[in-house]
Amino acid sequence: MSDVSWYYALNGSRCGPYTLEQMSGFLSSNDINADTKVWAGTGDWVSLKDTVLAQNIQRPSGPPPLAASDVDDRFVWALVGVQLVGGLVEYLSGISIWWAFLILNIGLCVFDERRLKAAGHLAPQSYWALLVPVYLWKRASLLNQKKHYFYGWMAAFIVSVLLSVVGDESAIEDAACPIVTEIIHKQFYQTSSCLAVTIDEEVRSGFYLAHAILDNGNDIDITIEKKGEQILVRIPKQ
């Protein structure tokens, strides 16, 4: 049997001829595996595990990996929760805490990686914790799972971005109202004050058309420009 010329299939190509001893060496070095298609001189291509080479397949020393359905997914769903809750916290507090998200995301990915390895599965490389959606996609692919938690994270990310935009505009409106009052008092010599400002349209990045509601019942059109941390308000001729 050792005189037979062996071939194996790799990436759509036929590799060979090789001796039985060489094929055994390829198997030991993991260049080929039990499912590799081989041809031993006669018949059709068959899986290596269905030939005499099957006796050289290394058997696992421990139990097989847990089924994907039995793997603990709590940490990846926690990543989704962090993204959503974090967006709400930033919206309600008006404070950016991206660094806290980063620390939590890295910690959850590290714990999840350990759980995957404990379950006998490969895990995405640790550095993908810096790009959570990539980590989640690769994890689902390695486990042959449906990518529900990936899509859940993307949805949470979109919601958090929308909340951030709304929160930024709300902060600008709050900052603009006392400026409107100051302009009315100092430039127009009137006693009315601003009760609220509402942004109507963002004409370009950082430049808004808005209107202010005054305590005398009138609405006036204003423009707001945000330059860094500075808020500039103008009241055009009405």
PDB file of N, CA and C in Angstrom, residues 32-112:
ATOM      1  N   ILE A  32      -3.403  18.545   6.430  1.00  0.00           N
ATOM      2  CA  ILE A  32      -4.652  17.939   5.981  1.00  0.00           C
ATOM      3  C   ILE A  32      -5.376  17.415   7.214  1.00  0.00           C
ATOM      4  N   ASN A  33      -6.660  17.117   7.059  1.00  0.00           N
ATOM      5  CA  ASN A  33      -7.425  16.632   8.206  1.00  0.00           C
ATOM      6  C   ASN A  33      -8.374  15.524   7.784  1.00  0.00           C
ATOM      7  N   ALA A  34      -9.199  15.097   8.709  1.00  0.00           N
ATOM      8  CA  ALA A  34     -10.073  13.951   8.466  1.00  0.00           C
ATOM      9  C   ALA A  34     -11.042  14.174   7.318  1.00  0.00           C
ATOM     10  N   ASP A  35     -11.397  15.420   7.048  1.00  0.00           N
ATOM     11  CA  ASP A  35     -12.374  15.704   5.997  1.00  0.00           C
ATOM     12  C   ASP A  35     -11.741  16.058   4.659  1.00  0.00           C
ATOM     13  N   THR A  36     -10.415  16.096   4.590  1.00  0.00           N
ATOM     14  CA  THR A  36      -9.735  16.398   3.328  1.00  0.00           C
ATOM     15  C   THR A  36     -10.027  15.312   2.299  1.00  0.00           C
ATOM     16  N   LYS A  37     -10.334  15.715   1.080  1.00  0.00           N
ATOM     17  CA  LYS A  37     -10.579  14.756   0.005  1.00  0.00           C
ATOM     18  C   LYS A  37      -9.244  14.216  -0.507  1.00  0.00           C
ATOM     19  N   VAL A  38      -9.153  12.876  -0.594  1.00  0.00           N
ATOM     20  CA  VAL A  38      -7.915  12.234  -1.053  1.00  0.00           C
ATOM     21  C   VAL A  38      -8.243  11.210  -2.144  1.00  0.00           C
ATOM     22  N   TRP A  39      -7.201  10.853  -2.881  1.00  0.00           N
ATOM     23  CA  TRP A  39      -7.334   9.829  -3.932  1.00  0.00           C
ATOM     24  C   TRP A  39      -6.132   8.907  -3.827  1.00  0.00           C
ATOM     25  N   ALA A  40      -6.396   7.619  -3.777  1.00  0.00           N
ATOM     26  CA  ALA A  40      -5.346   6.622  -3.536  1.00  0.00           C
ATOM     27  C   ALA A  40      -5.063   5.764  -4.755  1.00  0.00           C
ATOM     28  N   GLY A  41      -5.209   6.322  -5.942  1.00  0.00           N
ATOM     29  CA  GLY A  41      -4.829   5.595  -7.155  1.00  0.00           C
ATOM     30  C   GLY A  41      -5.977   4.937  -7.881  1.00  0.00           C
ATOM     31  N   THR A  42      -7.074   4.677  -7.208  1.00  0.00           N
ATOM     32  CA  THR A  42      -8.238   4.052  -7.849  1.00  0.00           C
ATOM     33  C   THR A  42      -9.518   4.656  -7.277  1.00  0.00           C
ATOM     34  N   GLY A  43     -10.594   4.497  -8.036  1.00  0.00           N
ATOM     35  CA  GLY A  43     -11.892   4.947  -7.552  1.00  0.00           C
ATOM     36  C   GLY A  43     -12.038   6.459  -7.554  1.00  0.00           C
ATOM     37  N   ASP A  44     -12.971   6.924  -6.748  1.00  0.00           N
ATOM     38  CA  ASP A  44     -13.273   8.353  -6.675  1.00  0.00           C
ATOM     39  C   ASP A  44     -12.548   9.007  -5.498  1.00  0.00           C
ATOM     40  N   TRP A  45     -12.629  10.317  -5.465  1.00  0.00           N
ATOM     41  CA  TRP A  45     -12.103  11.057  -4.332  1.00  0.00           C
ATOM     42  C   TRP A  45     -12.985  10.777  -3.110  1.00  0.00           C
ATOM     43  N   VAL A  46     -12.356  10.532  -1.981  1.00  0.00           N
ATOM     44  CA  VAL A  46     -13.090  10.232  -0.750  1.00  0.00           C
ATOM     45  C   VAL A  46     -12.475  11.038   0.396  1.00  0.00           C
ATOM     46  N   SER A  47     -13.212  11.128   1.485  1.00  0.00           N
ATOM     47  CA  SER A  47     -12.673  11.797   2.673  1.00  0.00           C
ATOM     48  C   SER A  47     -11.566  10.957   3.279  1.00  0.00           C
ATOM     49  N   LEU A  48     -10.544  11.605   3.786  1.00  0.00           N
ATOM     50  CA  LEU A  48      -9.407  10.901   4.374  1.00  0.00           C
ATOM     51  C   LEU A  48      -9.851   9.940   5.466  1.00  0.00           C
ATOM     52  N   LYS A  49     -10.870  10.307   6.216  1.00  0.00           N
ATOM     53  CA  LYS A  49     -11.332   9.461   7.317  1.00  0.00           C
ATOM     54  C   LYS A  49     -11.907   8.136   6.841  1.00  0.00           C
ATOM     55  N   ASP A  50     -12.154   8.021   5.522  1.00  0.00           N
ATOM     56  CA  ASP A  50     -12.701   6.776   4.968  1.00  0.00           C
ATOM     57  C   ASP A  50     -11.625   5.924   4.313  1.00  0.00           C
ATOM     58  N   THR A  51     -10.364   6.231   4.579  1.00  0.00           N
ATOM     59  CA  THR A  51      -9.247   5.471   4.005  1.00  0.00           C
ATOM     60  C   THR A  51      -8.396   4.880   5.122  1.00  0.00           C
ATOM     61  N   VAL A  52      -7.325   4.189   4.733  1.00  0.00           N
ATOM     62  CA  VAL A  52      -6.427   3.591   5.726  1.00  0.00           C
ATOM     63  C   VAL A  52      -5.731   4.660   6.565  1.00  0.00           C
ATOM     64  N   LEU A  53      -5.724   5.889   6.079  1.00  0.00           N
ATOM     65  CA  LEU A  53      -5.108   6.969   6.846  1.00  0.00           C
ATOM     66  C   LEU A  53      -5.908   7.321   8.098  1.00  0.00           C
ATOM     67  N   ALA A  54      -7.134   6.824   8.181  1.00  0.00           N
ATOM     68  CA  ALA A  54      -7.982   7.141   9.329  1.00  0.00           C
ATOM     69  C   ALA A  54      -7.345   6.699  10.637  1.00  0.00           C
ATOM     70  N   GLN A  55      -6.531   5.632  10.584  1.00  0.00           N
ATOM     71  CA  GLN A  55      -5.904   5.133  11.803  1.00  0.00           C
ATOM     72  C   GLN A  55      -4.854   6.104  12.358  1.00  0.00           C
ATOM     73  N   ASN A  56      -4.429   7.050  11.517  1.00  0.00           N
ATOM     74  CA  ASN A  56      -3.431   8.026  11.954  1.00  0.00           C
ATOM     75  C   ASN A  56      -4.050   9.332  12.460  1.00  0.00           C
ATOM     76  N   ILE A  57      -5.376   9.429  12.397  1.00  0.00           N
ATOM     77  CA  ILE A  57      -6.044  10.646  12.870  1.00  0.00           C
ATOM     78  C   ILE A  57      -5.912  10.733  14.383  1.00  0.00           C
ATOM     79  N   GLN A  58      -5.437  11.870  14.853  1.00  0.00           N
ATOM     80  CA  GLN A  58      -5.282  12.063  16.286  1.00  0.00           C
ATOM     81  C   GLN A  58      -6.645  12.247  16.942  1.00  0.00           C
ATOM     82  N   ARG A  59      -6.888  11.467  17.948  1.00  0.00           N
ATOM     83  CA  ARG A  59      -8.158  11.561  18.670  1.00  0.00           C
ATOM     84  C   ARG A  59      -8.034  12.597  19.785  1.00  0.00           C
ATOM     85  N   PRO A  60      -9.066  13.382  20.010  1.00  0.00           N
ATOM     86  CA  PRO A  60      -8.997  14.377  21.086  1.00  0.00           C
ATOM     87  C   PRO A  60      -8.826  13.714  22.442  1.00  0.00           C
ATOM     88  N   SER A  61      -7.990  14.328  23.283  1.00  0.00           N
ATOM     89  CA  SER A  61      -7.722  13.754  24.597  1.00  0.00           C
ATOM     90  C   SER A  61      -8.832  14.069  25.593  1.00  0.00           C
ATOM     91  N   GLY A  62      -9.641  15.068  25.287  1.00  0.00           N
ATOM     92  CA  GLY A  62     -10.715  15.459  26.187  1.00  0.00           C
ATOM     93  C   GLY A  62     -12.062  15.407  25.494  1.00  0.00           C
ATOM     94  N   PRO A  63     -13.092  15.899  26.154  1.00  0.00           N
ATOM     95  CA  PRO A  63     -14.431  15.891  25.550  1.00  0.00           C
ATOM     96  C   PRO A  63     -14.506  16.877  24.389  1.00  0.00           C
ATOM     97  N   PRO A  64     -15.455  16.685  23.493  1.00  0.00           N
ATOM     98  CA  PRO A  64     -15.616  17.617  22.365  1.00  0.00           C
ATOM     99  C   PRO A  64     -16.147  18.962  22.855  1.00  0.00           C
ATOM    100  N   PRO A  65     -16.055  19.997  22.018  1.00  0.00           N
ATOM    101  CA  PRO A  65     -16.594  21.305  22.402  1.00  0.00           C
ATOM    102  C   PRO A  65     -18.093  21.223  22.667  1.00  0.00           C
ATOM    103  N   LEU A  66     -18.565  22.089  23.540  1.00  0.00           N
ATOM    104  CA  LEU A  66     -20.002  22.174  23.779  1.00  0.00           C
ATOM    105  C   LEU A  66     -20.720  22.620  22.513  1.00  0.00           C
ATOM    106  N   ALA A  67     -21.958  22.191  22.378  1.00  0.00           N
ATOM    107  CA  ALA A  67     -22.766  22.652  21.247  1.00  0.00           C
ATOM    108  C   ALA A  67     -22.924  24.166  21.335  1.00  0.00           C
ATOM    109  N   ALA A  68     -23.007  24.807  20.172  1.00  0.00           N
ATOM    110  CA  ALA A  68     -23.114  26.270  20.142  1.00  0.00           C
ATOM    111  C   ALA A  68     -24.312  26.762  20.957  1.00  0.00           C
ATOM    112  N   SER A  69     -25.377  25.960  20.974  1.00  0.00           N
ATOM    113  CA  SER A  69     -26.577  26.361  21.720  1.00  0.00           C
ATOM    114  C   SER A  69     -26.362  26.314  23.233  1.00  0.00           C
ATOM    115  N   ASP A  70     -25.307  25.602  23.667  1.00  0.00           N
ATOM    116  CA  ASP A  70     -25.021  25.487  25.100  1.00  0.00           C
ATOM    117  C   ASP A  70     -23.956  26.470  25.572  1.00  0.00           C
ATOM    118  N   VAL A  71     -23.394  27.236  24.646  1.00  0.00           N
ATOM    119  CA  VAL A  71     -22.370  28.214  25.009  1.00  0.00           C
ATOM    120  C   VAL A  71     -23.026  29.405  25.706  1.00  0.00           C
ATOM    121  N   ASP A  72     -22.365  29.921  26.722  1.00  0.00           N
ATOM    122  CA  ASP A  72     -22.886  31.059  27.488  1.00  0.00           C
ATOM    123  C   ASP A  72     -22.785  32.339  26.655  1.00  0.00           C
ATOM    124  N   ASP A  73     -23.933  32.919  26.313  1.00  0.00           N
ATOM    125  CA  ASP A  73     -23.973  34.136  25.492  1.00  0.00           C
ATOM    126  C   ASP A  73     -24.267  35.391  26.313  1.00  0.00           C
ATOM    127  N   ARG A  74     -24.235  35.271  27.628  1.00  0.00           N
ATOM    128  CA  ARG A  74     -24.635  36.421  28.451  1.00  0.00           C
ATOM    129  C   ARG A  74     -23.726  37.631  28.252  1.00  0.00           C
ATOM    130  N   PHE A  75     -22.437  37.380  28.070  1.00  0.00           N
ATOM    131  CA  PHE A  75     -21.511  38.508  27.950  1.00  0.00           C
ATOM    132  C   PHE A  75     -21.716  39.279  26.649  1.00  0.00           C
ATOM    133  N   VAL A  76     -22.038  38.564  25.561  1.00  0.00           N
ATOM    134  CA  VAL A  76     -22.237  39.284  24.298  1.00  0.00           C
ATOM    135  C   VAL A  76     -23.546  40.072  24.323  1.00  0.00           C
ATOM    136  N   TRP A  77     -24.554  39.528  24.983  1.00  0.00           N
ATOM    137  CA  TRP A  77     -25.788  40.301  25.108  1.00  0.00           C
ATOM    138  C   TRP A  77     -25.599  41.475  26.070  1.00  0.00           C
ATOM    139  N   ALA A  78     -24.674  41.313  27.030  1.00  0.00           N
ATOM    140  CA  ALA A  78     -24.340  42.438  27.905  1.00  0.00           C
ATOM    141  C   ALA A  78     -23.698  43.569  27.108  1.00  0.00           C
ATOM    142  N   LEU A  79     -22.924  43.214  26.072  1.00  0.00           N
ATOM    143  CA  LEU A  79     -22.340  44.234  25.194  1.00  0.00           C
ATOM    144  C   LEU A  79     -23.434  45.060  24.520  1.00  0.00           C
ATOM    145  N   VAL A  80     -24.499  44.382  24.107  1.00  0.00           N
ATOM    146  CA  VAL A  80     -25.635  45.088  23.495  1.00  0.00           C
ATOM    147  C   VAL A  80     -26.266  46.028  24.520  1.00  0.00           C
ATOM    148  N   GLY A  81     -26.446  45.520  25.749  1.00  0.00           N
ATOM    149  CA  GLY A  81     -27.043  46.336  26.799  1.00  0.00           C
ATOM    150  C   GLY A  81     -26.209  47.553  27.152  1.00  0.00           C
ATOM    151  N   VAL A  82     -24.881  47.376  27.192  1.00  0.00           N
ATOM    152  CA  VAL A  82     -23.985  48.494  27.505  1.00  0.00           C
ATOM    153  C   VAL A  82     -24.129  49.601  26.469  1.00  0.00           C
ATOM    154  N   GLN A  83     -24.220  49.207  25.198  1.00  0.00           N
ATOM    155  CA  GLN A  83     -24.340  50.204  24.130  1.00  0.00           C
ATOM    156  C   GLN A  83     -25.629  51.009  24.267  1.00  0.00           C
ATOM    157  N   LEU A  84     -26.723  50.310  24.580  1.00  0.00           N
ATOM    158  CA  LEU A  84     -28.023  50.986  24.679  1.00  0.00           C
ATOM    159  C   LEU A  84     -28.127  51.823  25.952  1.00  0.00           C
ATOM    160  N   VAL A  85     -27.780  51.213  27.086  1.00  0.00           N
ATOM    161  CA  VAL A  85     -27.870  51.929  28.364  1.00  0.00           C
ATOM    162  C   VAL A  85     -26.895  53.104  28.389  1.00  0.00           C
ATOM    163  N   GLY A  86     -25.707  52.890  27.811  1.00  0.00           N
ATOM    164  CA  GLY A  86     -24.729  53.973  27.767  1.00  0.00           C
ATOM    165  C   GLY A  86     -25.240  55.173  27.000  1.00  0.00           C
ATOM    166  N   GLY A  87     -25.915  54.912  25.880  1.00  0.00           N
ATOM    167  CA  GLY A  87     -26.492  56.005  25.102  1.00  0.00           C
ATOM    168  C   GLY A  87     -27.536  56.768  25.899  1.00  0.00           C
ATOM    169  N   LEU A  88     -28.347  56.035  26.671  1.00  0.00           N
ATOM    170  CA  LEU A  88     -29.366  56.684  27.499  1.00  0.00           C
ATOM    171  C   LEU A  88     -28.725  57.524  28.600  1.00  0.00           C
ATOM    172  N   VAL A  89     -27.657  56.985  29.209  1.00  0.00           N
ATOM    173  CA  VAL A  89     -26.975  57.715  30.283  1.00  0.00           C
ATOM    174  C   VAL A  89     -26.386  59.019  29.752  1.00  0.00           C
ATOM    175  N   GLU A  90     -25.736  58.947  28.585  1.00  0.00           N
ATOM    176  CA  GLU A  90     -25.161  60.158  27.998  1.00  0.00           C
ATOM    177  C   GLU A  90     -26.251  61.170  27.654  1.00  0.00           C
ATOM    178  N   TYR A  91     -27.370  60.667  27.149  1.00  0.00           N
ATOM    179  CA  TYR A  91     -28.476  61.561  26.769  1.00  0.00           C
ATOM    180  C   TYR A  91     -29.050  62.272  27.993  1.00  0.00           C
ATOM    181  N   LEU A  92     -29.251  61.521  29.077  1.00  0.00           N
ATOM    182  CA  LEU A  92     -29.877  62.096  30.265  1.00  0.00           C
ATOM    183  C   LEU A  92     -28.919  62.981  31.058  1.00  0.00           C
ATOM    184  N   SER A  93     -27.636  62.617  31.054  1.00  0.00           N
ATOM    185  CA  SER A  93     -26.665  63.372  31.850  1.00  0.00           C
ATOM    186  C   SER A  93     -26.004  64.495  31.073  1.00  0.00           C
ATOM    187  N   GLY A  94     -25.991  64.356  29.740  1.00  0.00           N
ATOM    188  CA  GLY A  94     -25.297  65.343  28.919  1.00  0.00           C
ATOM    189  C   GLY A  94     -23.787  65.251  29.017  1.00  0.00           C
ATOM    190  N   ILE A  95     -23.294  64.132  29.563  1.00  0.00           N
ATOM    191  CA  ILE A  95     -21.851  63.940  29.746  1.00  0.00           C
ATOM    192  C   ILE A  95     -21.385  62.769  28.891  1.00  0.00           C
ATOM    193  N   SER A  96     -20.293  62.953  28.163  1.00  0.00           N
ATOM    194  CA  SER A  96     -19.731  61.881  27.346  1.00  0.00           C
ATOM    195  C   SER A  96     -18.890  60.958  28.222  1.00  0.00           C
ATOM    196  N   ILE A  97     -19.218  59.682  28.219  1.00  0.00           N
ATOM    197  CA  ILE A  97     -18.467  58.709  29.024  1.00  0.00           C
ATOM    198  C   ILE A  97     -18.000  57.557  28.132  1.00  0.00           C
ATOM    199  N   TRP A  98     -17.485  57.905  26.940  1.00  0.00           N
ATOM    200  CA  TRP A  98     -17.045  56.882  25.991  1.00  0.00           C
ATOM    201  C   TRP A  98     -15.959  55.993  26.572  1.00  0.00           C
ATOM    202  N   TRP A  99     -15.097  56.577  27.429  1.00  0.00           N
ATOM    203  CA  TRP A  99     -14.002  55.800  28.016  1.00  0.00           C
ATOM    204  C   TRP A  99     -14.547  54.676  28.912  1.00  0.00           C
ATOM    205  N   ALA A 100     -15.674  54.941  29.584  1.00  0.00           N
ATOM    206  CA  ALA A 100     -16.284  53.900  30.416  1.00  0.00           C
ATOM    207  C   ALA A 100     -16.829  52.778  29.541  1.00  0.00           C
ATOM    208  N   PHE A 101     -17.437  53.148  28.383  1.00  0.00           N
ATOM    209  CA  PHE A 101     -17.918  52.131  27.447  1.00  0.00           C
ATOM    210  C   PHE A 101     -16.765  51.268  26.972  1.00  0.00           C
ATOM    211  N   LEU A 102     -15.636  51.910  26.654  1.00  0.00           N
ATOM    212  CA  LEU A 102     -14.481  51.179  26.137  1.00  0.00           C
ATOM    213  C   LEU A 102     -13.981  50.163  27.155  1.00  0.00           C
ATOM    214  N   ILE A 103     -13.868  50.584  28.414  1.00  0.00           N
ATOM    215  CA  ILE A 103     -13.401  49.673  29.466  1.00  0.00           C
ATOM    216  C   ILE A 103     -14.371  48.512  29.643  1.00  0.00           C
ATOM    217  N   LEU A 104     -15.671  48.820  29.683  1.00  0.00           N
ATOM    218  CA  LEU A 104     -16.680  47.764  29.839  1.00  0.00           C
ATOM    219  C   LEU A 104     -16.665  46.803  28.658  1.00  0.00           C
ATOM    220  N   ASN A 105     -16.570  47.340  27.451  1.00  0.00           N
ATOM    221  CA  ASN A 105     -16.561  46.497  26.259  1.00  0.00           C
ATOM    222  C   ASN A 105     -15.371  45.548  26.260  1.00  0.00           C
ATOM    223  N   ILE A 106     -14.193  46.069  26.576  1.00  0.00           N
ATOM    224  CA  ILE A 106     -12.997  45.225  26.601  1.00  0.00           C
ATOM    225  C   ILE A 106     -13.138  44.147  27.668  1.00  0.00           C
ATOM    226  N   GLY A 107     -13.617  44.544  28.852  1.00  0.00           N
ATOM    227  CA  GLY A 107     -13.790  43.570  29.930  1.00  0.00           C
ATOM    228  C   GLY A 107     -14.764  42.464  29.564  1.00  0.00           C
ATOM    229  N   LEU A 108     -15.902  42.825  28.971  1.00  0.00           N
ATOM    230  CA  LEU A 108     -16.904  41.825  28.590  1.00  0.00           C
ATOM    231  C   LEU A 108     -16.376  40.899  27.503  1.00  0.00           C
ATOM    232  N   CYS A 109     -15.631  41.444  26.538  1.00  0.00           N
ATOM    233  CA  CYS A 109     -15.057  40.615  25.474  1.00  0.00           C
ATOM    234  C   CYS A 109     -14.031  39.638  26.034  1.00  0.00           C
ATOM    235  N   VAL A 110     -13.217  40.095  26.987  1.00  0.00           N
ATOM    236  CA  VAL A 110     -12.216  39.212  27.602  1.00  0.00           C
ATOM    237  C   VAL A 110     -12.898  38.074  28.351  1.00  0.00           C
ATOM    238  N   PHE A 111     -13.928  38.390  29.132  1.00  0.00           N
ATOM    239  CA  PHE A 111     -14.652  37.345  29.856  1.00  0.00           C
ATOM    240  C   PHE A 111     -15.325  36.373  28.888  1.00  0.00           C
ATOM    241  N   ASP A 112     -15.891  36.912  27.805  1.00  0.00           N
ATOM    242  CA  ASP A 112     -16.541  36.049  26.822  1.00  0.00           C
ATOM    243  C   ASP A 112     -15.526  35.138  26.141  1.00  0.00           C
TER     244      ASP A 112
END
